[in-house]
Amino acid sequence: MDSADIVICRFQTNQALCTDRHNGRFPVTPVLDEKNDILRFRSEAVYDQFVVMGFKRKVITNDTENDYQFQLGNKTDLIWAYGQANSTTGEIIKHVEYGVTSITLPKAATSFSKTAIFAA
């Protein structure tokens, strides 16, 4: 996956974290953006079987170098993936599952939210 805008949400030391990242040419571990454009982040356990994580960010950010600038009213593909991180260092390990979903943001949108549910 070349030149992608990436949001990584994960648990580290029993704390949920969500970071704004990007990558260059494959294979590169996603790098933290200099400016974090995540507006809100939430995480909760559901029935001790699933973890729900969600984030919200602006559709258009001031980080035109590293953040994808959504085109309102146009279909946009979102790539999702999940995997593990090194439990000692927190280093991201390549994902084990991935896929694509599409969204179309209404022309009046100023931000968007994405929520994912993971088996615990």
CSV table of C-alpha atoms in Angstrom, one decimal:
chain,number,residue,atom,x,y,z
A,1,MET,CA,0.0,0.0,0.0
A,2,ASP,CA,1.8,3.1,-1.2
A,3,SER,CA,1.4,6.7,0.0
A,4,ALA,CA,-1.5,6.0,2.3
A,5,ASP,CA,-3.1,8.1,5.1
A,6,ILE,CA,-3.4,5.8,8.0
A,7,VAL,CA,-5.1,5.8,11.4
A,8,ILE,CA,-4.0,3.1,13.8
A,9,CYS,CA,-6.1,2.3,16.9
A,10,ARG,CA,-4.7,-0.3,19.3
A,11,PHE,CA,-4.2,-1.3,22.9
A,12,GLN,CA,-0.9,-0.9,24.6
A,13,THR,CA,-0.4,-1.7,28.3
A,14,ASN,CA,-4.2,-1.9,28.8
A,15,GLN,CA,-4.6,1.6,27.4
A,16,ALA,CA,-6.4,2.3,24.1
A,17,LEU,CA,-4.5,4.5,21.7
A,18,CYS,CA,-5.4,6.0,18.3
A,19,THR,CA,-2.7,7.7,16.1
A,20,ASP,CA,-2.6,9.6,12.9
A,21,ARG,CA,0.0,8.2,10.5
A,22,HIS,CA,1.2,7.9,6.9
A,23,ASN,CA,3.5,5.8,4.9
A,24,GLY,CA,5.6,6.2,1.8
A,25,ARG,CA,6.6,3.4,-0.7
A,26,PHE,CA,5.9,-0.1,0.4
A,27,PRO,CA,7.1,-1.8,2.7
A,28,VAL,CA,7.4,0.9,5.3
A,29,THR,CA,6.1,0.9,8.9
A,30,PRO,CA,3.5,3.7,9.2
A,31,VAL,CA,5.1,6.9,10.5
A,32,LEU,CA,3.4,9.3,13.0
A,33,ASP,CA,2.2,12.5,11.4
A,34,GLU,CA,3.7,15.7,12.8
A,35,LYS,CA,0.2,16.9,13.5
A,36,ASN,CA,-2.5,14.5,14.9
A,37,ASP,CA,-5.8,15.2,13.2
A,38,ILE,CA,-7.8,12.7,15.2
A,39,LEU,CA,-10.6,14.8,16.8
A,40,ARG,CA,-12.1,12.1,19.0
A,41,PHE,CA,-11.4,8.5,19.9
A,42,ARG,CA,-13.4,6.0,21.8
A,43,SER,CA,-12.9,2.4,22.9
A,44,GLU,CA,-15.1,0.1,24.9
A,45,ALA,CA,-15.5,-3.6,25.6
A,46,VAL,CA,-18.9,-5.2,24.7
A,47,TYR,CA,-20.0,-8.3,26.6
A,48,ASP,CA,-16.3,-9.2,27.3
A,49,GLN,CA,-16.2,-10.7,23.8
A,50,PHE,CA,-15.7,-7.7,21.5
A,51,VAL,CA,-13.8,-4.4,21.5
A,52,VAL,CA,-15.3,-1.4,19.7
A,53,MET,CA,-12.9,1.3,18.6
A,54,GLY,CA,-13.9,4.5,16.8
A,55,PHE,CA,-12.3,7.8,15.7
A,56,LYS,CA,-13.4,11.1,14.2
A,57,ARG,CA,-11.3,13.4,12.0
A,58,LYS,CA,-11.9,16.4,9.8
A,59,VAL,CA,-12.8,15.8,6.1
A,60,ILE,CA,-10.4,18.5,5.1
A,61,THR,CA,-7.3,19.0,7.3
A,62,ASN,CA,-4.4,21.4,7.1
A,63,ASP,CA,-2.0,18.5,6.6
A,64,THR,CA,-2.2,18.3,2.9
A,65,GLU,CA,1.1,16.4,2.7
A,66,ASN,CA,0.1,13.4,4.9
A,67,ASP,CA,-3.7,13.4,5.2
A,68,TYR,CA,-6.1,12.4,2.5
A,69,GLN,CA,-8.4,15.3,1.7
A,70,PHE,CA,-11.9,13.8,1.1
A,71,GLN,CA,-13.9,14.9,-1.9
A,72,LEU,CA,-17.4,15.5,-0.6
A,73,GLY,CA,-20.2,13.7,-2.5
A,74,ASN,CA,-17.7,11.3,-4.1
A,75,LYS,CA,-17.2,7.6,-3.3
A,76,THR,CA,-14.0,7.0,-1.3
A,77,ASP,CA,-12.5,3.6,-0.7
A,78,LEU,CA,-11.3,2.9,2.9
A,79,ILE,CA,-8.8,0.1,3.5
A,80,TRP,CA,-9.0,-1.6,6.9
A,81,ALA,CA,-6.7,-4.1,8.5
A,82,TYR,CA,-6.1,-5.7,11.9
A,83,GLY,CA,-3.2,-7.5,13.5
A,84,GLN,CA,-1.0,-7.3,16.5
A,85,ALA,CA,1.8,-5.2,17.9
A,86,ASN,CA,4.9,-6.3,19.8
A,87,SER,CA,3.7,-6.5,23.4
A,88,THR,CA,7.1,-5.3,24.7
A,89,THR,CA,8.0,-2.5,22.3
A,90,GLY,CA,4.6,-1.6,20.9
A,91,GLU,CA,6.2,-1.9,17.4
A,92,ILE,CA,3.5,-2.5,14.7
A,93,ILE,CA,3.5,-6.0,13.2
A,94,LYS,CA,2.1,-6.6,9.7
A,95,HIS,CA,-1.6,-7.1,9.7
A,96,VAL,CA,-3.2,-10.6,9.5
A,97,GLU,CA,-6.6,-9.6,8.0
A,98,TYR,CA,-7.6,-6.7,5.7
A,99,GLY,CA,-10.2,-5.6,3.3
A,100,VAL,CA,-11.9,-2.6,1.6
A,101,THR,CA,-15.1,-0.7,2.2
A,102,SER,CA,-16.5,2.4,0.5
A,103,ILE,CA,-18.1,5.5,1.9
A,104,THR,CA,-19.7,8.6,0.3
A,105,LEU,CA,-19.6,11.7,2.5
A,106,PRO,CA,-22.5,14.1,2.0
A,107,LYS,CA,-21.6,17.5,0.5
A,108,ALA,CA,-22.3,19.2,3.9
A,109,ALA,CA,-19.9,17.0,5.9
A,110,THR,CA,-17.1,18.6,7.9
A,111,SER,CA,-15.8,15.5,9.6
A,112,PHE,CA,-16.3,11.7,9.5
A,113,SER,CA,-16.3,8.9,12.0
A,114,LYS,CA,-15.4,5.3,11.6
A,115,THR,CA,-16.0,2.5,14.1
A,116,ALA,CA,-14.8,-1.1,14.0
A,117,ILE,CA,-15.6,-4.1,16.2
A,118,PHE,CA,-12.9,-6.7,17.0
A,119,ALA,CA,-13.2,-10.0,18.7
A,120,ALA,CA,-11.5,-9.8,22.1
